[in-house]
């Protein structure tokens, strides 16, 4: 596939997502925020569009569970009706425009964010993102059946990705491969709007650039490469903090912001409810500190609770649809990879049980029953301190400085009655404590480090904006700053965020090969002609009259979800797939003469912890170790596959080997034509 073809795919996926998630709500956003600038109008439209689709999709999964095309039609018809009303209400106006130079600067920053996050998906077919093939599997569930088979997993994010497949018939694999760019770019826009309203336009531009293409923010940029649900949650974090501040301020446009705020909360609850806990903690801390002001505190806090209630009810409804066994299992998974904190949790629970038994206290049996519940274990784990800083002195020093800066922001915000600055300080301080200690995070779900990176961009933008403002006045300084920023962005383009090939040494090539042979074999052979390429060499050795089965090892080892090859090929593909497990139990007796087989064997690669991410290894070393052990264990399946190939009778089978790359070999196995 050429670079031009991939650029067209990238453009098609992101244009479809923008058309389906921004344009439908743009009319209402223009009506609500007609006196605001275009960045705020576009951001509100994206929050409204994604929020409503996530909620409607989640409810559709649970209440209907079929005919997903009707869900997409319902979403579009409802928004079309709202847009018609807005159009003929006579109140639609063009948004006010920011200053031309600053608007152009923002567009350049957004373009840089989009380009940086697009490079890696065009370099390799491997998805790479955390649980990428599970999310692709879930997307297939939505597009094919209209519900997730895994009832406990919130389906909101996957309904967002499903829209281009349902409306424009785009390939789910391509959507997952390229869709991260729109959410990553949306995050940069959200950072700009937040800082533009909390501080000033200058600080907003610096903060947005930091999130878009600053070399030190590679880990944050990687969240916009590929697709996974947390990237949507990270986009919503600054959005909700901004709208929360607007709602609490109670200005004349509060009603407009309330609608977007509630919609954003509902979308968060429908897609990433675990991350919503982080946002609720920020709200709670702000309300506690706001007690010192005493200005309508009870009324505003009561309204906040009322606005959060729909999201809480939606979360409760969703989890009620899953069985008790699934809920218990999920609670256990959230603590599965705990280290010393897991042992400490067990000790605390044991002490509670012994105390209740020894003192024969009232309700001792009830206490004992509760303490055995995985939910109780989960609560204890949430409040456990899991580490004291990182195993890295520079990172610890940076964290300490961030904490001091955040506390300063909080103090200044309280003294000068600047709620935006107070909220920014709370966000930075909380995420610093969470990331460095694991406090208020679950052992196997520690995601607030990413939120800390966003807060760091905002705090860095605050400092850079203030310093630049005090030094401004000369064109030489402005030119120097521009050169530094362009050089930084250029370095990031040369060294874009990439995901390591953890699942296989030949992950991208395996996907390309599987998708190449997912088409009708006659079509492939006709297109190949006299080409000497490896894939075409294989195609000529295959029999166009026999069904083809692709044979590989298991790459994830997860039961009934997230395997690589079955998910990257289209649902309507004519090819079958078969994955051998490390125990050698799946392939025994599967070679039959009424079929032909293409076996892909990848070279075993010793994965190093630093390839996953050194920072992640500091936060969750036990989880990293478990991942490394699992991947090395899964390679054993190749030995069993080769064993089965070596047992094939030469008088029955033609077996030939084709080298696809340094790390991938293919074995073409076809029954001989002269068999009776």
PDB file of N, CA and C in Angstrom, residues 553-647:
ATOM      1  N   UNK A 553      -0.167 -18.306  15.835  1.00  0.00           N
ATOM      2  CA  UNK A 553      -0.240 -18.531  17.273  1.00  0.00           C
ATOM      3  C   UNK A 553      -1.194 -17.512  17.893  1.00  0.00           C
ATOM      4  N   UNK A 554      -1.537 -17.684  19.143  1.00  0.00           N
ATOM      5  CA  UNK A 554      -2.272 -16.666  19.881  1.00  0.00           C
ATOM      6  C   UNK A 554      -1.318 -15.528  20.227  1.00  0.00           C
ATOM      7  N   UNK A 555      -1.808 -14.299  20.105  1.00  0.00           N
ATOM      8  CA  UNK A 555      -0.963 -13.143  20.376  1.00  0.00           C
ATOM      9  C   UNK A 555      -1.321 -12.423  21.672  1.00  0.00           C
ATOM     10  N   UNK A 556      -2.532 -12.609  22.165  1.00  0.00           N
ATOM     11  CA  UNK A 556      -2.920 -11.973  23.429  1.00  0.00           C
ATOM     12  C   UNK A 556      -3.230 -13.005  24.509  1.00  0.00           C
ATOM     13  N   UNK A 557      -3.778 -14.138  24.104  1.00  0.00           N
ATOM     14  CA  UNK A 557      -4.112 -15.176  25.073  1.00  0.00           C
ATOM     15  C   UNK A 557      -5.399 -14.925  25.829  1.00  0.00           C
ATOM     16  N   UNK A 558      -6.136 -13.848  25.468  1.00  0.00           N
ATOM     17  CA  UNK A 558      -7.390 -13.561  26.156  1.00  0.00           C
ATOM     18  C   UNK A 558      -8.501 -14.437  25.607  1.00  0.00           C
ATOM     19  N   UNK A 559      -9.369 -14.865  26.475  1.00  0.00           N
ATOM     20  CA  UNK A 559     -10.423 -15.784  26.090  1.00  0.00           C
ATOM     21  C   UNK A 559     -11.550 -15.040  25.379  1.00  0.00           C
ATOM     22  N   UNK A 560     -11.839 -15.472  24.148  1.00  0.00           N
ATOM     23  CA  UNK A 560     -13.001 -15.004  23.386  1.00  0.00           C
ATOM     24  C   UNK A 560     -12.965 -13.520  23.022  1.00  0.00           C
ATOM     25  N   UNK A 561     -11.823 -12.860  23.121  1.00  0.00           N
ATOM     26  CA  UNK A 561     -11.790 -11.464  22.701  1.00  0.00           C
ATOM     27  C   UNK A 561     -10.356 -11.014  22.443  1.00  0.00           C
ATOM     28  N   UNK A 562     -10.224 -10.061  21.541  1.00  0.00           N
ATOM     29  CA  UNK A 562      -8.975  -9.349  21.373  1.00  0.00           C
ATOM     30  C   UNK A 562      -7.854 -10.060  20.666  1.00  0.00           C
ATOM     31  N   UNK A 563      -8.102 -11.203  19.989  1.00  0.00           N
ATOM     32  CA  UNK A 563      -7.022 -11.827  19.231  1.00  0.00           C
ATOM     33  C   UNK A 563      -6.740 -11.019  17.964  1.00  0.00           C
ATOM     34  N   UNK A 564      -5.504 -11.048  17.537  1.00  0.00           N
ATOM     35  CA  UNK A 564      -5.054 -10.160  16.477  1.00  0.00           C
ATOM     36  C   UNK A 564      -5.691 -10.478  15.121  1.00  0.00           C
ATOM     37  N   UNK A 565      -5.391 -11.644  14.556  1.00  0.00           N
ATOM     38  CA  UNK A 565      -5.779 -11.937  13.172  1.00  0.00           C
ATOM     39  C   UNK A 565      -7.296 -11.964  12.964  1.00  0.00           C
ATOM     40  N   UNK A 566      -8.097 -12.613  13.808  1.00  0.00           N
ATOM     41  CA  UNK A 566      -9.542 -12.638  13.551  1.00  0.00           C
ATOM     42  C   UNK A 566     -10.186 -11.259  13.538  1.00  0.00           C
ATOM     43  N   UNK A 567      -9.569 -10.286  14.212  1.00  0.00           N
ATOM     44  CA  UNK A 567     -10.189  -8.970  14.321  1.00  0.00           C
ATOM     45  C   UNK A 567      -9.740  -7.981  13.262  1.00  0.00           C
ATOM     46  N   UNK A 568      -8.546  -8.155  12.709  1.00  0.00           N
ATOM     47  CA  UNK A 568      -8.082  -7.184  11.718  1.00  0.00           C
ATOM     48  C   UNK A 568      -8.666  -7.444  10.341  1.00  0.00           C
ATOM     49  N   UNK A 569      -9.162  -8.640  10.087  1.00  0.00           N
ATOM     50  CA  UNK A 569      -9.784  -8.916   8.787  1.00  0.00           C
ATOM     51  C   UNK A 569     -11.261  -8.537   8.848  1.00  0.00           C
ATOM     52  N   UNK A 570     -11.860  -8.144   7.734  1.00  0.00           N
ATOM     53  CA  UNK A 570     -13.272  -7.753   7.734  1.00  0.00           C
ATOM     54  C   UNK A 570     -14.181  -8.901   8.179  1.00  0.00           C
ATOM     55  N   UNK A 571     -15.320  -8.543   8.761  1.00  0.00           N
ATOM     56  CA  UNK A 571     -16.258  -9.564   9.248  1.00  0.00           C
ATOM     57  C   UNK A 571     -16.772 -10.449   8.122  1.00  0.00           C
ATOM     58  N   UNK A 572     -16.878  -9.877   6.917  1.00  0.00           N
ATOM     59  CA  UNK A 572     -17.412 -10.637   5.786  1.00  0.00           C
ATOM     60  C   UNK A 572     -16.325 -11.368   4.995  1.00  0.00           C
ATOM     61  N   UNK A 573     -15.115 -11.428   5.523  1.00  0.00           N
ATOM     62  CA  UNK A 573     -14.017 -12.078   4.798  1.00  0.00           C
ATOM     63  C   UNK A 573     -14.306 -13.561   4.594  1.00  0.00           C
ATOM     64  N   UNK A 574     -13.839 -14.086   3.462  1.00  0.00           N
ATOM     65  CA  UNK A 574     -14.067 -15.485   3.122  1.00  0.00           C
ATOM     66  C   UNK A 574     -13.069 -16.403   3.808  1.00  0.00           C
ATOM     67  N   UNK A 575     -11.987 -15.862   4.301  1.00  0.00           N
ATOM     68  CA  UNK A 575     -10.936 -16.670   4.910  1.00  0.00           C
ATOM     69  C   UNK A 575     -11.308 -17.036   6.351  1.00  0.00           C
ATOM     70  N   UNK A 576     -10.921 -18.237   6.779  1.00  0.00           N
ATOM     71  CA  UNK A 576     -11.094 -18.648   8.167  1.00  0.00           C
ATOM     72  C   UNK A 576      -9.776 -18.438   8.919  1.00  0.00           C
ATOM     73  N   UNK A 577      -9.854 -18.405  10.246  1.00  0.00           N
ATOM     74  CA  UNK A 577      -8.646 -18.229  11.050  1.00  0.00           C
ATOM     75  C   UNK A 577      -8.594 -19.299  12.134  1.00  0.00           C
ATOM     76  N   UNK A 578      -7.373 -19.630  12.524  1.00  0.00           N
ATOM     77  CA  UNK A 578      -7.157 -20.619  13.583  1.00  0.00           C
ATOM     78  C   UNK A 578      -5.913 -20.202  14.352  1.00  0.00           C
ATOM     79  N   UNK A 579      -6.028 -20.105  15.693  1.00  0.00           N
ATOM     80  CA  UNK A 579      -4.918 -19.672  16.534  1.00  0.00           C
ATOM     81  C   UNK A 579      -4.526 -20.796  17.492  1.00  0.00           C
ATOM     82  N   UNK A 580      -3.261 -21.168  17.436  1.00  0.00           N
ATOM     83  CA  UNK A 580      -2.756 -22.200  18.333  1.00  0.00           C
ATOM     84  C   UNK A 580      -2.407 -21.582  19.689  1.00  0.00           C
ATOM     85  N   UNK A 581      -2.689 -22.310  20.770  1.00  0.00           N
ATOM     86  CA  UNK A 581      -2.361 -21.820  22.102  1.00  0.00           C
ATOM     87  C   UNK A 581      -1.020 -22.400  22.559  1.00  0.00           C
ATOM     88  N   UNK A 582      -0.441 -21.862  23.637  1.00  0.00           N
ATOM     89  CA  UNK A 582       0.884 -22.337  24.085  1.00  0.00           C
ATOM     90  C   UNK A 582       0.891 -23.795  24.540  1.00  0.00           C
ATOM     91  N   UNK A 583      -0.283 -24.376  24.798  1.00  0.00           N
ATOM     92  CA  UNK A 583      -0.352 -25.766  25.223  1.00  0.00           C
ATOM     93  C   UNK A 583      -0.468 -26.727  24.043  1.00  0.00           C
ATOM     94  N   UNK A 584      -0.625 -26.201  22.834  1.00  0.00           N
ATOM     95  CA  UNK A 584      -0.710 -27.045  21.645  1.00  0.00           C
ATOM     96  C   UNK A 584      -2.013 -27.809  21.526  1.00  0.00           C
ATOM     97  N   UNK A 585      -3.120 -27.220  21.987  1.00  0.00           N
ATOM     98  CA  UNK A 585      -4.396 -27.944  22.028  1.00  0.00           C
ATOM     99  C   UNK A 585      -5.373 -27.549  20.919  1.00  0.00           C
ATOM    100  N   UNK A 586      -5.099 -26.483  20.191  1.00  0.00           N
ATOM    101  CA  UNK A 586      -6.073 -25.975  19.222  1.00  0.00           C
ATOM    102  C   UNK A 586      -5.894 -26.551  17.819  1.00  0.00           C
ATOM    103  N   UNK A 587      -4.686 -26.961  17.469  1.00  0.00           N
ATOM    104  CA  UNK A 587      -4.390 -27.329  16.085  1.00  0.00           C
ATOM    105  C   UNK A 587      -4.417 -28.837  15.837  1.00  0.00           C
ATOM    106  N   UNK A 588      -4.485 -29.618  16.884  1.00  0.00           N
ATOM    107  CA  UNK A 588      -4.437 -31.073  16.727  1.00  0.00           C
ATOM    108  C   UNK A 588      -5.591 -31.576  15.864  1.00  0.00           C
ATOM    109  N   UNK A 589      -5.251 -32.287  14.778  1.00  0.00           N
ATOM    110  CA  UNK A 589      -6.264 -32.874  13.907  1.00  0.00           C
ATOM    111  C   UNK A 589      -7.039 -31.884  13.066  1.00  0.00           C
ATOM    112  N   UNK A 590      -6.565 -30.640  12.947  1.00  0.00           N
ATOM    113  CA  UNK A 590      -7.311 -29.615  12.219  1.00  0.00           C
ATOM    114  C   UNK A 590      -6.976 -29.554  10.733  1.00  0.00           C
ATOM    115  N   UNK A 591      -5.856 -30.132  10.324  1.00  0.00           N
ATOM    116  CA  UNK A 591      -5.498 -30.102   8.899  1.00  0.00           C
ATOM    117  C   UNK A 591      -6.305 -31.165   8.157  1.00  0.00           C
ATOM    118  N   UNK A 592      -7.221 -30.726   7.299  1.00  0.00           N
ATOM    119  CA  UNK A 592      -8.062 -31.640   6.515  1.00  0.00           C
ATOM    120  C   UNK A 592      -7.905 -31.340   5.028  1.00  0.00           C
ATOM    121  N   UNK A 593      -8.060 -32.354   4.198  1.00  0.00           N
ATOM    122  CA  UNK A 593      -7.746 -32.223   2.768  1.00  0.00           C
ATOM    123  C   UNK A 593      -8.796 -31.434   1.991  1.00  0.00           C
ATOM    124  N   UNK A 594      -9.873 -31.051   2.632  1.00  0.00           N
ATOM    125  CA  UNK A 594     -10.871 -30.233   1.931  1.00  0.00           C
ATOM    126  C   UNK A 594     -10.586 -28.736   2.087  1.00  0.00           C
ATOM    127  N   UNK A 595      -9.449 -28.423   2.683  1.00  0.00           N
ATOM    128  CA  UNK A 595      -9.063 -27.026   2.868  1.00  0.00           C
ATOM    129  C   UNK A 595      -7.576 -26.866   2.583  1.00  0.00           C
ATOM    130  N   UNK A 596      -7.158 -25.595   2.439  1.00  0.00           N
ATOM    131  CA  UNK A 596      -5.744 -25.277   2.336  1.00  0.00           C
ATOM    132  C   UNK A 596      -5.391 -24.270   3.421  1.00  0.00           C
ATOM    133  N   UNK A 597      -4.085 -24.158   3.736  1.00  0.00           N
ATOM    134  CA  UNK A 597      -3.690 -23.405   4.910  1.00  0.00           C
ATOM    135  C   UNK A 597      -2.497 -22.501   4.613  1.00  0.00           C
ATOM    136  N   UNK A 598      -2.545 -21.335   5.211  1.00  0.00           N
ATOM    137  CA  UNK A 598      -1.408 -20.423   5.189  1.00  0.00           C
ATOM    138  C   UNK A 598      -0.995 -20.194   6.640  1.00  0.00           C
ATOM    139  N   UNK A 599       0.178 -20.702   6.993  1.00  0.00           N
ATOM    140  CA  UNK A 599       0.675 -20.648   8.364  1.00  0.00           C
ATOM    141  C   UNK A 599       1.715 -19.529   8.472  1.00  0.00           C
ATOM    142  N   UNK A 600       1.539 -18.653   9.455  1.00  0.00           N
ATOM    143  CA  UNK A 600       2.467 -17.552   9.677  1.00  0.00           C
ATOM    144  C   UNK A 600       3.205 -17.782  10.993  1.00  0.00           C
ATOM    145  N   UNK A 601       4.529 -17.896  10.925  1.00  0.00           N
ATOM    146  CA  UNK A 601       5.359 -18.113  12.108  1.00  0.00           C
ATOM    147  C   UNK A 601       6.296 -16.925  12.287  1.00  0.00           C
ATOM    148  N   UNK A 602       6.150 -16.213  13.395  1.00  0.00           N
ATOM    149  CA  UNK A 602       6.989 -15.054  13.671  1.00  0.00           C
ATOM    150  C   UNK A 602       8.182 -15.437  14.541  1.00  0.00           C
ATOM    151  N   UNK A 603       9.292 -14.756  14.323  1.00  0.00           N
ATOM    152  CA  UNK A 603      10.509 -15.016  15.088  1.00  0.00           C
ATOM    153  C   UNK A 603      10.307 -14.543  16.535  1.00  0.00           C
ATOM    154  N   UNK A 604      10.749 -15.365  17.472  1.00  0.00           N
ATOM    155  CA  UNK A 604      10.598 -14.992  18.875  1.00  0.00           C
ATOM    156  C   UNK A 604      11.504 -13.812  19.200  1.00  0.00           C
ATOM    157  N   UNK A 605      10.926 -12.866  19.954  1.00  0.00           N
ATOM    158  CA  UNK A 605      11.644 -11.660  20.318  1.00  0.00           C
ATOM    159  C   UNK A 605      11.621 -11.512  21.829  1.00  0.00           C
ATOM    160  N   UNK A 606      12.777 -11.336  22.431  1.00  0.00           N
ATOM    161  CA  UNK A 606      12.884 -11.112  23.858  1.00  0.00           C
ATOM    162  C   UNK A 606      12.527  -9.659  24.135  1.00  0.00           C
ATOM    163  N   UNK A 607      11.380  -9.436  24.785  1.00  0.00           N
ATOM    164  CA  UNK A 607      10.900  -8.085  25.033  1.00  0.00           C
ATOM    165  C   UNK A 607      11.510  -7.550  26.320  1.00  0.00           C
ATOM    166  N   UNK A 608      11.993  -6.324  26.264  1.00  0.00           N
ATOM    167  CA  UNK A 608      12.565  -5.670  27.431  1.00  0.00           C
ATOM    168  C   UNK A 608      11.524  -4.758  28.069  1.00  0.00           C
ATOM    169  N   UNK A 609      11.636  -4.592  29.388  1.00  0.00           N
ATOM    170  CA  UNK A 609      10.674  -3.744  30.108  1.00  0.00           C
ATOM    171  C   UNK A 609      10.674  -2.318  29.575  1.00  0.00           C
ATOM    172  N   UNK A 610      11.860  -1.813  29.161  1.00  0.00           N
ATOM    173  CA  UNK A 610      11.939  -0.440  28.687  1.00  0.00           C
ATOM    174  C   UNK A 610      11.168  -0.237  27.386  1.00  0.00           C
ATOM    175  N   UNK A 611      10.871  -1.328  26.650  1.00  0.00           N
ATOM    176  CA  UNK A 611      10.120  -1.208  25.407  1.00  0.00           C
ATOM    177  C   UNK A 611       8.657  -0.895  25.678  1.00  0.00           C
ATOM    178  N   UNK A 612       8.147  -1.287  26.833  1.00  0.00           N
ATOM    179  CA  UNK A 612       6.750  -1.009  27.152  1.00  0.00           C
ATOM    180  C   UNK A 612       6.601   0.467  27.488  1.00  0.00           C
ATOM    181  N   UNK A 613       7.370   0.954  28.405  1.00  0.00           N
ATOM    182  CA  UNK A 613       7.484   2.358  28.761  1.00  0.00           C
ATOM    183  C   UNK A 613       8.115   2.412  30.133  1.00  0.00           C
ATOM    184  N   UNK A 614       9.235   3.074  30.249  1.00  0.00           N
ATOM    185  CA  UNK A 614       9.942   3.097  31.517  1.00  0.00           C
ATOM    186  C   UNK A 614       9.105   3.737  32.609  1.00  0.00           C
ATOM    187  N   UNK A 615       8.355   4.804  32.269  1.00  0.00           N
ATOM    188  CA  UNK A 615       7.523   5.466  33.271  1.00  0.00           C
ATOM    189  C   UNK A 615       6.422   4.529  33.753  1.00  0.00           C
ATOM    190  N   UNK A 616       5.820   3.777  32.827  1.00  0.00           N
ATOM    191  CA  UNK A 616       4.775   2.841  33.210  1.00  0.00           C
ATOM    192  C   UNK A 616       5.340   1.736  34.093  1.00  0.00           C
ATOM    193  N   UNK A 617       6.585   1.320  33.786  1.00  0.00           N
ATOM    194  CA  UNK A 617       7.224   0.298  34.610  1.00  0.00           C
ATOM    195  C   UNK A 617       7.448   0.793  36.029  1.00  0.00           C
ATOM    196  N   UNK A 618       7.663   2.099  36.213  1.00  0.00           N
ATOM    197  CA  UNK A 618       7.814   2.657  37.551  1.00  0.00           C
ATOM    198  C   UNK A 618       6.486   2.679  38.296  1.00  0.00           C
ATOM    199  N   UNK A 619       5.392   2.921  37.572  1.00  0.00           N
ATOM    200  CA  UNK A 619       4.077   3.030  38.199  1.00  0.00           C
ATOM    201  C   UNK A 619       3.495   1.660  38.523  1.00  0.00           C
ATOM    202  N   UNK A 620       3.604   0.716  37.599  1.00  0.00           N
ATOM    203  CA  UNK A 620       2.994  -0.606  37.785  1.00  0.00           C
ATOM    204  C   UNK A 620       3.966  -1.702  37.364  1.00  0.00           C
ATOM    205  N   UNK A 621       5.050  -1.891  38.108  1.00  0.00           N
ATOM    206  CA  UNK A 621       6.063  -2.876  37.702  1.00  0.00           C
ATOM    207  C   UNK A 621       5.538  -4.299  37.649  1.00  0.00           C
ATOM    208  N   UNK A 622       4.626  -4.665  38.563  1.00  0.00           N
ATOM    209  CA  UNK A 622       4.093  -6.028  38.559  1.00  0.00           C
ATOM    210  C   UNK A 622       3.245  -6.284  37.320  1.00  0.00           C
ATOM    211  N   UNK A 623       2.543  -5.247  36.860  1.00  0.00           N
ATOM    212  CA  UNK A 623       1.737  -5.395  35.657  1.00  0.00           C
ATOM    213  C   UNK A 623       2.625  -5.532  34.423  1.00  0.00           C
ATOM    214  N   UNK A 624       3.718  -4.780  34.391  1.00  0.00           N
ATOM    215  CA  UNK A 624       4.667  -4.887  33.285  1.00  0.00           C
ATOM    216  C   UNK A 624       5.300  -6.275  33.267  1.00  0.00           C
ATOM    217  N   UNK A 625       5.716  -6.756  34.439  1.00  0.00           N
ATOM    218  CA  UNK A 625       6.316  -8.094  34.517  1.00  0.00           C
ATOM    219  C   UNK A 625       5.346  -9.168  34.030  1.00  0.00           C
ATOM    220  N   UNK A 626       4.076  -9.038  34.430  1.00  0.00           N
ATOM    221  CA  UNK A 626       3.073 -10.019  34.002  1.00  0.00           C
ATOM    222  C   UNK A 626       2.899  -9.995  32.488  1.00  0.00           C
ATOM    223  N   UNK A 627       2.923  -8.788  31.896  1.00  0.00           N
ATOM    224  CA  UNK A 627       2.801  -8.664  30.442  1.00  0.00           C
ATOM    225  C   UNK A 627       3.982  -9.320  29.731  1.00  0.00           C
ATOM    226  N   UNK A 628       5.183  -9.082  30.235  1.00  0.00           N
ATOM    227  CA  UNK A 628       6.369  -9.668  29.611  1.00  0.00           C
ATOM    228  C   UNK A 628       6.351 -11.191  29.696  1.00  0.00           C
ATOM    229  N   UNK A 629       5.977 -11.710  30.857  1.00  0.00           N
ATOM    230  CA  UNK A 629       5.925 -13.170  31.012  1.00  0.00           C
ATOM    231  C   UNK A 629       4.881 -13.781  30.095  1.00  0.00           C
ATOM    232  N   UNK A 630       3.738 -13.120  29.975  1.00  0.00           N
ATOM    233  CA  UNK A 630       2.671 -13.628  29.121  1.00  0.00           C
ATOM    234  C   UNK A 630       3.101 -13.676  27.663  1.00  0.00           C
ATOM    235  N   UNK A 631       3.764 -12.610  27.194  1.00  0.00           N
ATOM    236  CA  UNK A 631       4.178 -12.575  25.792  1.00  0.00           C
ATOM    237  C   UNK A 631       5.226 -13.641  25.483  1.00  0.00           C
ATOM    238  N   UNK A 632       6.166 -13.849  26.370  1.00  0.00           N
ATOM    239  CA  UNK A 632       7.164 -14.896  26.142  1.00  0.00           C
ATOM    240  C   UNK A 632       6.516 -16.280  26.174  1.00  0.00           C
ATOM    241  N   UNK A 633       5.530 -16.450  27.027  1.00  0.00           N
ATOM    242  CA  UNK A 633       4.823 -17.732  27.124  1.00  0.00           C
ATOM    243  C   UNK A 633       4.053 -18.034  25.842  1.00  0.00           C
ATOM    244  N   UNK A 634       3.442 -17.008  25.243  1.00  0.00           N
ATOM    245  CA  UNK A 634       2.627 -17.217  24.046  1.00  0.00           C
ATOM    246  C   UNK A 634       3.453 -17.665  22.845  1.00  0.00           C
ATOM    247  N   UNK A 635       4.733 -17.328  22.818  1.00  0.00           N
ATOM    248  CA  UNK A 635       5.592 -17.749  21.707  1.00  0.00           C
ATOM    249  C   UNK A 635       5.737 -19.271  21.639  1.00  0.00           C
ATOM    250  N   UNK A 636       5.452 -19.967  22.727  1.00  0.00           N
ATOM    251  CA  UNK A 636       5.587 -21.429  22.721  1.00  0.00           C
ATOM    252  C   UNK A 636       4.688 -22.083  21.669  1.00  0.00           C
ATOM    253  N   UNK A 637       3.596 -21.409  21.332  1.00  0.00           N
ATOM    254  CA  UNK A 637       2.656 -21.990  20.368  1.00  0.00           C
ATOM    255  C   UNK A 637       3.309 -22.241  19.019  1.00  0.00           C
ATOM    256  N   UNK A 638       4.302 -21.424  18.652  1.00  0.00           N
ATOM    257  CA  UNK A 638       4.971 -21.636  17.359  1.00  0.00           C
ATOM    258  C   UNK A 638       5.630 -23.007  17.281  1.00  0.00           C
ATOM    259  N   UNK A 639       6.153 -23.476  18.402  1.00  0.00           N
ATOM    260  CA  UNK A 639       6.754 -24.809  18.428  1.00  0.00           C
ATOM    261  C   UNK A 639       5.728 -25.892  18.144  1.00  0.00           C
ATOM    262  N   UNK A 640       4.550 -25.742  18.704  1.00  0.00           N
ATOM    263  CA  UNK A 640       3.480 -26.723  18.454  1.00  0.00           C
ATOM    264  C   UNK A 640       3.004 -26.665  17.007  1.00  0.00           C
ATOM    265  N   UNK A 641       2.937 -25.446  16.445  1.00  0.00           N
ATOM    266  CA  UNK A 641       2.533 -25.322  15.040  1.00  0.00           C
ATOM    267  C   UNK A 641       3.540 -26.040  14.135  1.00  0.00           C
ATOM    268  N   UNK A 642       4.836 -25.811  14.396  1.00  0.00           N
ATOM    269  CA  UNK A 642       5.860 -26.462  13.587  1.00  0.00           C
ATOM    270  C   UNK A 642       5.805 -27.985  13.765  1.00  0.00           C
ATOM    271  N   UNK A 643       5.505 -28.428  14.948  1.00  0.00           N
ATOM    272  CA  UNK A 643       5.380 -29.863  15.198  1.00  0.00           C
ATOM    273  C   UNK A 643       4.266 -30.462  14.348  1.00  0.00           C
ATOM    274  N   UNK A 644       3.125 -29.775  14.267  1.00  0.00           N
ATOM    275  CA  UNK A 644       2.008 -30.272  13.457  1.00  0.00           C
ATOM    276  C   UNK A 644       2.352 -30.256  11.972  1.00  0.00           C
ATOM    277  N   UNK A 645       3.091 -29.242  11.516  1.00  0.00           N
ATOM    278  CA  UNK A 645       3.499 -29.186  10.111  1.00  0.00           C
ATOM    279  C   UNK A 645       4.435 -30.346   9.775  1.00  0.00           C
ATOM    280  N   UNK A 646       5.363 -30.624  10.685  1.00  0.00           N
ATOM    281  CA  UNK A 646       6.344 -31.693  10.434  1.00  0.00           C
ATOM    282  C   UNK A 646       5.694 -33.067  10.373  1.00  0.00           C
ATOM    283  N   UNK A 647       4.496 -33.199  10.927  1.00  0.00           N
ATOM    284  CA  UNK A 647       3.812 -34.488  10.927  1.00  0.00           C
ATOM    285  C   UNK A 647       2.991 -34.725   9.659  1.00  0.00           C
TER     286      UNK A 647
END
